[in-house]
Coordinates of C-alpha atoms and ligand atoms in Angstrom, one line a residue:
M21 CA 0.0 0.0 0.0
S22 CA 2.8 2.4 0.8
E23 CA 4.0 2.5 -2.8
K24 CA 0.7 3.8 -3.9
R25 CA 0.5 6.6 -1.4
V26 CA -0.1 9.9 -3.0
K27 CA 2.4 12.7 -2.3
F28 CA 2.1 16.4 -2.2
A29 CA 3.6 17.7 -5.4
T30 CA 5.7 20.7 -4.4
K31 CA 7.3 22.1 -1.3
L32 CA 5.2 25.2 -1.4
G33 CA 2.2 22.9 -1.6
I34 CA 3.3 21.1 1.5
V35 CA 3.6 24.3 3.6
A36 CA 0.4 25.5 2.1
A37 CA -1.5 22.4 3.0
A38 CA -0.2 22.2 6.5
A39 CA -0.7 25.9 7.0
G40 CA -4.2 25.5 5.5
S41 CA -5.0 22.9 8.1
A42 CA -3.7 25.1 10.9
V43 CA -5.2 28.4 9.8
G44 CA -8.9 28.3 10.1
L45 CA -11.8 29.3 12.4
G46 CA -9.5 28.4 15.3
N47 CA -7.5 31.5 14.5
I48 CA -10.2 33.9 13.5
W49 CA -13.2 32.8 15.5
R50 CA -11.9 30.9 18.4
F51 CA -8.7 32.8 19.2
P52 CA -10.4 36.2 19.7
S53 CA -13.1 34.7 21.9
Q54 CA -10.6 32.8 24.0
T55 CA -8.4 35.8 24.3
A56 CA -11.4 37.9 25.5
D57 CA -12.3 35.3 28.0
G58 CA -8.7 34.8 29.1
G59 CA -8.1 38.5 29.9
G60 CA -6.2 39.7 26.8
A61 CA -2.5 40.1 26.7
I62 CA -1.7 37.6 29.5
F63 CA -3.6 34.9 27.6
I64 CA -1.6 35.6 24.4
F65 CA 1.6 35.5 26.4
V66 CA 0.9 32.0 27.7
Y67 CA -0.4 30.9 24.3
V68 CA 2.8 31.9 22.6
G69 CA 4.8 30.1 25.3
C70 CA 2.8 26.9 24.6
I71 CA 3.5 27.2 20.8
L72 CA 7.3 27.5 21.5
F73 CA 7.7 25.0 24.2
F74 CA 5.7 22.1 22.9
G75 CA 3.7 23.2 19.9
I76 CA 6.5 23.2 17.4
P77 CA 8.3 20.1 18.8
L78 CA 5.0 18.2 18.7
M79 CA 4.2 19.2 15.2
V80 CA 7.7 17.9 14.2
S81 CA 7.0 14.7 16.1
E82 CA 3.8 14.2 14.2
F83 CA 5.6 14.6 10.9
V84 CA 8.2 12.1 12.0
V85 CA 5.6 9.5 12.9
G86 CA 3.6 10.0 9.7
R87 CA 6.5 9.9 7.3
A88 CA 8.2 7.0 9.0
A89 CA 5.1 4.9 9.0
Q90 CA 3.5 5.9 5.7
A91 CA 0.1 5.3 7.2
N92 CA -3.0 6.8 8.7
T93 CA -3.0 8.0 12.3
A94 CA -4.0 4.7 13.9
G95 CA -2.1 2.6 11.4
A96 CA 1.0 4.6 12.0
F97 CA 1.2 3.6 15.7
H98 CA 0.3 0.1 14.7
K99 CA 3.1 -0.1 12.2
L100 CA 5.8 1.5 14.3
S101 CA 5.0 -0.4 17.5
P102 CA 3.3 -3.6 16.5
G103 CA 1.6 -5.6 19.2
T104 CA 1.6 -2.7 21.7
Q105 CA -1.2 -0.6 23.1
W106 CA 0.2 2.6 21.4
K107 CA -2.5 2.0 18.7
W108 CA -5.0 3.6 21.1
V109 CA -3.2 6.9 20.8
G110 CA -4.0 6.8 17.1
R111 CA -7.6 5.7 17.7
L112 CA -8.0 8.5 20.2
G113 CA -6.8 10.9 17.5
V114 CA -9.4 9.7 15.0
L115 CA -12.1 10.0 17.6
T116 CA -10.9 13.5 18.4
G117 CA -11.1 14.5 14.8
F118 CA -14.6 13.4 14.7
V119 CA -15.5 15.3 17.9
I120 CA -13.9 18.5 16.5
M121 CA -15.8 18.3 13.3
G122 CA -19.0 17.8 15.3
F123 CA -19.0 21.4 16.4
Y124 CA -16.5 23.0 13.9
M125 CA -18.8 22.3 11.0
V126 CA -21.6 24.3 12.7
V127 CA -19.3 27.4 12.8
C128 CA -18.4 26.7 9.2
G129 CA -22.1 26.9 8.5
W130 CA -22.4 30.3 10.2
T131 CA -19.5 31.5 8.0
L132 CA -21.3 30.4 4.9
D133 CA -24.5 31.9 6.1
Y134 CA -22.7 35.2 6.6
F135 CA -21.1 35.0 3.2
F136 CA -24.6 34.7 1.6
Q137 CA -26.0 37.4 3.9
S138 CA -23.3 39.8 2.7
L139 CA -23.5 38.7 -0.9
S140 CA -27.2 39.3 -1.0
G141 CA -26.7 42.7 0.6
N142 CA -28.8 41.8 3.7
L143 CA -25.9 42.2 6.1
H144 CA -25.5 45.7 4.8
R145 CA -29.0 46.6 6.0
V146 CA -28.7 45.3 9.5
S147 CA -28.7 47.9 12.3
D148 CA -28.2 45.6 15.3
F149 CA -25.6 43.0 14.7
T150 CA -26.0 41.2 18.0
T151 CA -29.7 40.6 17.2
N152 CA -28.7 39.5 13.7
F153 CA -26.4 36.9 15.0
N154 CA -28.8 35.7 17.7
T155 CA -31.5 35.3 15.0
L156 CA -29.2 32.8 13.3
L157 CA -28.4 31.0 16.6
S158 CA -32.1 30.6 17.4
N159 CA -32.8 29.0 14.1
P160 CA -31.5 25.4 14.2
L161 CA -32.9 24.5 10.8
R162 CA -31.0 27.3 9.1
Q163 CA -27.8 26.3 10.9
I164 CA -28.2 22.7 10.0
L165 CA -28.7 23.3 6.3
W166 CA -25.5 25.4 6.1
M167 CA -23.6 22.8 8.2
I168 CA -24.7 20.0 5.9
L169 CA -23.7 22.0 2.8
F170 CA -20.3 22.7 4.3
T171 CA -19.8 19.0 5.2
G172 CA -20.8 18.1 1.6
M173 CA -18.2 20.6 0.2
T174 CA -15.5 19.1 2.4
A175 CA -16.5 15.6 1.3
F176 CA -16.3 16.7 -2.3
F177 CA -12.7 17.8 -1.9
I178 CA -11.8 14.7 0.0
L179 CA -13.1 12.6 -2.9
S180 CA -11.3 14.6 -5.5
G181 CA -8.0 13.4 -4.1
V182 CA -5.2 14.8 -2.1
K183 CA -3.2 16.7 -4.6
K184 CA -5.8 18.4 -6.6
G185 CA -8.2 19.1 -3.7
I186 CA -6.0 20.2 -0.9
E187 CA -3.0 21.6 -2.5
Q188 CA -4.4 23.7 -5.3
S189 CA -7.0 25.4 -3.1
S190 CA -4.5 26.3 -0.3
K191 CA -1.8 27.7 -2.5
F192 CA -3.2 30.9 -3.7
L193 CA -6.2 31.6 -1.5
M194 CA -4.3 31.7 1.8
P195 CA -2.1 34.6 0.8
L196 CA -5.1 36.4 -0.3
L197 CA -6.7 35.9 3.1
F198 CA -3.6 37.2 4.7
L199 CA -3.6 40.3 2.6
L200 CA -7.2 41.0 3.4
L201 CA -6.7 40.5 7.2
F202 CA -3.8 43.0 7.0
I203 CA -6.0 45.6 5.4
L204 CA -8.7 45.1 7.9
A205 CA -6.3 45.3 10.8
I206 CA -5.0 48.7 9.6
R207 CA -8.6 49.9 9.1
S208 CA -9.5 48.8 12.6
V209 CA -6.5 50.4 14.3
L210 CA -7.2 53.7 12.6
L211 CA -10.7 53.9 14.1
E212 CA -11.0 56.5 16.8
G213 CA -10.8 55.0 20.3
S214 CA -9.1 51.8 19.1
S215 CA -6.1 52.2 21.4
Q216 CA -7.9 50.7 24.4
G217 CA -8.4 47.5 22.3
L218 CA -4.7 47.4 21.5
N219 CA -3.9 47.8 25.2
F220 CA -6.2 45.0 26.0
L221 CA -4.4 42.8 23.4
F222 CA -0.8 43.7 24.2
K223 CA -0.5 45.1 27.7
P224 CA -0.6 42.3 30.2
S225 CA -2.8 42.9 33.3
M226 CA -3.5 40.5 36.1
E227 CA -7.0 41.9 36.5
H228 CA -8.8 39.3 34.5
V229 CA -6.6 36.2 35.1
K230 CA -8.6 33.0 35.6
P231 CA -7.4 29.8 37.3
T232 CA -7.9 28.0 34.0
L233 CA -5.7 30.4 32.1
F234 CA -3.0 27.9 31.3
L235 CA -5.4 25.1 30.3
D236 CA -7.3 27.4 28.1
A237 CA -4.2 28.8 26.4
M238 CA -2.7 25.3 25.9
G239 CA -6.0 24.1 24.4
Q240 CA -6.0 27.0 22.0
A241 CA -2.4 26.3 21.0
F242 CA -3.2 22.6 20.2
F243 CA -6.3 23.5 18.4
S244 CA -4.9 26.2 16.3
L245 CA -1.8 24.3 15.2
S246 CA -3.9 21.2 14.4
I247 CA -1.8 19.0 16.7
G248 CA -2.5 16.3 19.2
M249 CA -4.8 14.1 17.1
G250 CA -2.6 13.0 14.3
C251 CA -3.7 15.4 11.6
M252 CA -0.1 16.2 11.0
I253 CA 0.7 12.5 11.1
T254 CA -1.6 11.9 8.2
Y255 CA -0.2 14.9 6.3
G256 CA 3.4 13.9 7.2
S257 CA 2.7 10.6 5.5
Y258 CA 2.2 12.5 2.3
F259 CA 5.5 14.4 2.6
N260 CA 8.4 13.8 0.3
S261 CA 11.7 12.6 1.7
D262 CA 13.4 15.9 1.2
I263 CA 11.1 18.0 3.3
N264 CA 12.7 19.7 6.3
F265 CA 10.4 19.1 9.2
T266 CA 11.7 21.6 11.6
K267 CA 11.6 24.4 9.0
T268 CA 8.1 23.5 7.9
A269 CA 6.8 23.4 11.5
V270 CA 8.4 26.7 12.3
Q271 CA 6.9 28.3 9.2
V272 CA 3.5 26.9 9.8
S273 CA 3.4 27.9 13.4
L274 CA 4.7 31.4 12.6
L275 CA 2.0 31.9 9.9
D276 CA -0.7 30.5 12.1
S277 CA 0.2 32.7 15.0
M278 CA 0.4 35.7 12.8
V279 CA -3.1 35.1 11.5
A280 CA -4.4 34.7 15.0
I281 CA -2.7 37.9 16.2
L282 CA -4.0 39.8 13.1
A283 CA -7.5 38.6 13.9
G284 CA -7.1 40.0 17.4
V285 CA -5.8 43.3 16.0
I286 CA -8.9 43.4 13.8
I287 CA -11.5 42.5 16.4
F288 CA -10.4 44.1 19.6
P289 CA -9.6 47.7 18.5
S290 CA -12.9 47.8 16.6
A291 CA -14.8 46.2 19.4
F292 CA -13.5 48.9 21.8
A293 CA -13.9 51.7 19.2
L294 CA -17.4 50.8 18.1
S295 CA -18.7 50.0 21.5
T296 CA -21.3 52.4 22.8
N297 CA -20.5 51.7 26.4
A298 CA -16.8 51.7 27.1
G299 CA -17.2 51.0 30.8
T300 CA -18.6 47.5 30.4
I301 CA -16.8 46.6 27.2
V302 CA -14.6 43.8 28.7
D303 CA -17.6 42.1 30.3
E304 CA -19.4 42.5 27.0
L305 CA -16.5 40.9 25.2
V306 CA -16.3 38.0 27.5
A307 CA -20.1 37.4 27.3
G308 CA -20.0 37.9 23.6
G309 CA -17.5 35.1 23.3
P310 CA -18.4 32.9 20.4
G311 CA -20.2 35.7 18.6
L312 CA -17.4 38.2 18.6
L313 CA -16.4 37.5 15.0
F314 CA -19.9 37.6 13.7
I315 CA -21.0 40.7 15.6
T316 CA -17.9 43.0 15.7
L317 CA -16.6 42.4 12.2
P318 CA -19.8 43.3 10.3
E319 CA -19.8 46.5 12.4
L320 CA -16.3 47.2 11.2
F321 CA -17.3 46.6 7.6
N322 CA -20.2 49.0 8.0
Q323 CA -17.6 51.7 8.8
M324 CA -15.9 51.1 5.5
P325 CA -16.7 52.3 2.0
L326 CA -17.9 49.5 -0.3
S327 CA -18.8 47.5 2.8
I328 CA -20.6 44.8 0.8
V329 CA -17.4 44.0 -1.2
W330 CA -15.2 43.8 1.9
A331 CA -17.7 41.7 3.9
T332 CA -18.4 39.3 1.0
L333 CA -14.7 38.9 0.2
F334 CA -13.9 38.3 3.9
F335 CA -16.5 35.7 4.6
C336 CA -15.7 34.0 1.3
L337 CA -12.0 33.7 2.2
L338 CA -12.8 32.7 5.7
S339 CA -15.0 29.9 4.3
V340 CA -12.0 28.7 2.3
A341 CA -9.7 28.9 5.3
A342 CA -12.2 26.8 7.2
L343 CA -12.5 24.4 4.3
T344 CA -8.8 23.6 4.2
S345 CA -9.1 22.9 7.9
T346 CA -12.2 20.6 7.7
I347 CA -10.5 18.8 4.7
S348 CA -7.5 18.0 7.0
L349 CA -9.9 16.8 9.7
M350 CA -12.0 14.7 7.5
E351 CA -9.0 13.3 5.7
V352 CA -7.8 11.8 9.1
V353 CA -11.0 9.9 9.7
T354 CA -11.5 8.9 6.1
V355 CA -8.0 7.5 5.5
Y356 CA -8.4 5.6 8.8
L357 CA -11.6 3.9 7.6
N358 CA -10.1 3.4 4.2
E359 CA -6.9 1.7 5.3
E360 CA -7.9 0.0 8.5
Y361 CA -11.3 -1.3 7.5
R362 CA -10.6 -1.6 3.8
L363 CA -13.6 0.5 2.9
S364 CA -13.4 2.4 -0.4
R365 CA -12.4 6.0 -0.2
R366 CA -15.9 6.9 -1.3
R367 CA -17.6 4.8 1.3
S368 CA -15.3 6.1 4.0
T369 CA -16.0 9.7 3.1
L370 CA -19.8 9.1 3.1
L371 CA -19.7 7.3 6.4
T372 CA -17.6 10.0 8.0
S373 CA -19.8 12.8 6.6
F374 CA -22.9 11.0 7.9
G375 CA -21.5 10.8 11.4
V376 CA -20.3 14.4 11.3
I377 CA -23.8 15.6 10.2
I378 CA -25.4 13.7 13.1
L379 CA -23.1 15.4 15.7
G380 CA -23.5 18.7 13.9
V381 CA -27.3 18.5 14.1
I382 CA -27.1 17.9 17.8
S383 CA -24.7 20.7 18.2
S384 CA -27.0 23.0 16.3
L385 CA -29.9 22.1 18.5
S386 CA -28.0 22.2 21.8
P387 CA -25.5 24.9 22.7
P388 CA -24.4 23.0 25.8
F389 CA -23.6 20.0 23.6
F390 CA -21.7 22.3 21.2
N391 CA -19.7 23.6 24.1
M392 CA -19.0 20.2 25.4
L393 CA -17.5 19.0 22.2
D394 CA -15.4 22.2 22.0
V395 CA -14.1 21.9 25.6
A396 CA -13.6 18.1 25.4
S397 CA -11.6 18.2 22.3
A398 CA -9.4 21.3 22.8
K399 CA -8.8 21.1 26.5
F400 CA -8.8 17.4 27.1
M401 CA -8.4 15.1 24.0
L402 CA -5.8 17.1 22.1
P403 CA -3.5 17.7 25.0
L404 CA -3.8 14.1 26.0
G405 CA -3.0 13.0 22.5
G406 CA -0.1 15.4 22.4
L407 CA 1.2 14.0 25.7
F408 CA 1.3 10.5 24.4
I409 CA 2.7 11.5 21.0
S410 CA 5.6 13.2 22.7
L411 CA 6.2 10.2 25.0
F412 CA 6.0 7.9 22.0
V413 CA 8.6 9.8 19.9
G414 CA 10.8 10.7 23.0
W415 CA 10.9 7.3 24.7
Y416 CA 9.6 4.6 22.5
L417 CA 10.7 5.2 19.0
D418 CA 14.2 4.2 18.0
R419 CA 16.5 7.2 18.2
K420 CA 18.1 6.3 14.9
L421 CA 14.7 6.4 13.2
V422 CA 13.9 9.8 14.7
S423 CA 17.2 11.2 13.8
A424 CA 17.0 9.9 10.3
Q425 CA 13.6 11.5 9.9
L426 CA 14.7 14.8 11.4
T427 CA 17.9 15.1 9.3
N428 CA 16.4 13.5 6.1
E429 CA 18.8 10.5 6.4
G430 CA 21.7 12.8 7.4
T431 CA 21.4 15.2 4.5
L432 CA 20.4 18.1 6.8
N433 CA 23.2 19.3 9.0
Y434 CA 21.8 19.8 12.5
G435 CA 24.5 18.6 14.7
V436 CA 24.2 16.4 17.7
A437 CA 23.2 19.1 20.1
F438 CA 20.0 19.9 18.2
L439 CA 18.9 16.3 18.3
K440 CA 19.7 16.1 22.0
V441 CA 17.7 19.2 22.9
Y442 CA 14.8 17.9 20.7
I443 CA 14.7 14.6 22.5
F444 CA 15.0 16.2 25.9
V445 CA 12.0 18.4 25.1
L446 CA 9.9 15.4 24.0
R447 CA 11.0 13.3 27.0
Y448 CA 10.7 15.7 29.8
V449 CA 9.7 19.3 29.0
A450 CA 6.6 18.8 26.9
P451 CA 5.1 15.9 28.9
A452 CA 5.8 17.7 32.2
A453 CA 4.3 20.9 31.0
I454 CA 1.2 19.3 29.6
L455 CA 0.7 17.2 32.7
A456 CA 1.2 20.2 35.1
I457 CA -1.2 22.3 33.1
F458 CA -3.8 19.5 33.1
I459 CA -3.6 19.0 36.8
Y460 CA -3.5 22.7 37.6
G461 CA -6.5 23.3 35.3
L462 CA -8.5 20.5 36.8
V463 CA -8.0 21.3 40.5
G464 CA -7.5 25.1 40.0
Ligands
LIG21 N1 -6.4 24.2 13.3 C1 -7.7 24.4 12.7 C2 -8.1 25.8 13.1 O1 -7.4 26.5 13.8 C3 -8.7 23.4 13.1 C4 -8.1 22.0 12.9 C5 -7.9 21.4 11.7 C6 -7.7 21.2 13.9 N2 -7.3 20.2 11.9 C7 -7.2 20.0 13.2 C8 -7.6 21.2 15.3 C9 -6.6 19.0 14.0 C10 -7.1 20.2 16.0 C11 -6.6 19.1 15.4 O2 -9.2 26.2 12.7

């Protein structure tokens, strides 16, 4: 089977596909709401720490496992450690992917809904954006239809194959999204009264610190980088033998964090500037949580000339960013069914989509269920998966194999020190940090 495995065609395509998986609603929808909830700058500080200390090393580890095994997430553990219980880490990953899709697709549906609202000009005529968003939330049928449509779109790309589907779509739309975010960030910062928002974002204050700060930030880091469930294992299995893992992981993480920070620079300054009641704005932000993106941004667009054009373009590109993420999630579950149960790719895709739609329907009908899937995946399942992946690569895997993967069979010159530090991080630093944050988050 390994000879037949499809590869990504170009190096740019690889970074684009991995970055396409990482950059999504996690950056533009979840990051701002988590940041608001977590007290602003202090949250970002911890978040960046998580990316550096275990985010990047873990992403590299997933690449190592994937390319070494040339198999799906569960199959990879099976292949590299036959007859052991490590296969459960892969299975947990597949389950996690499923759980994430169960609420993520609903938010994708909101994005599509907003795209059509702006395309039709309706968004332009709204006077109260909070009410506008709540109207959508109180209409499960509307949410369900969009969610099903988005799941169908994802399935379509999965069926059209790895190269064509994932690579082509990521390659030129991502830079366009980046450019648009940049323009919006400038517009937002130039609004009168925006400086308070920038302070909230960049000036740490202990005022709003919560006991769950570390767990929340860690969860966001895992979620945003698409690590902890083997998404990057699956993508790693498509990588060519000359791909530099460390470089790719650094590039993807940098890009991902930049998009998240840009989203913050768009949303917070405009939220502060456009708020009618500056006194309660932070409370409002926290309460507004999940809706921040869908309430504040349309308000910002309304301040701009040609608002229909900006809003339509934004929600279109956001849908694309979300799509490259859902493709990576669905790919994990689909290839698993395809390779482990010998179902055809088409059947695997249909089965996965069907399951996702069921979870999505329940999430649309029940906000507590939606929240439960979000919390369970980001703050529990992903860090747990990450913990085991770092132990697996740090302790179980043969050092020679790891080093061969990291240095591309010795063609990359990293030196012994680099490898030592890397293994040390995986053996001790990452597991200890994840475990400590877990325990602190649960008892704190
Ligand atoms: N990282 C994506 C985002 O920020 C979501 C995502 C895609 C993901 N694949 C994943 C999250 C795998 C965790 C694991 O929107």
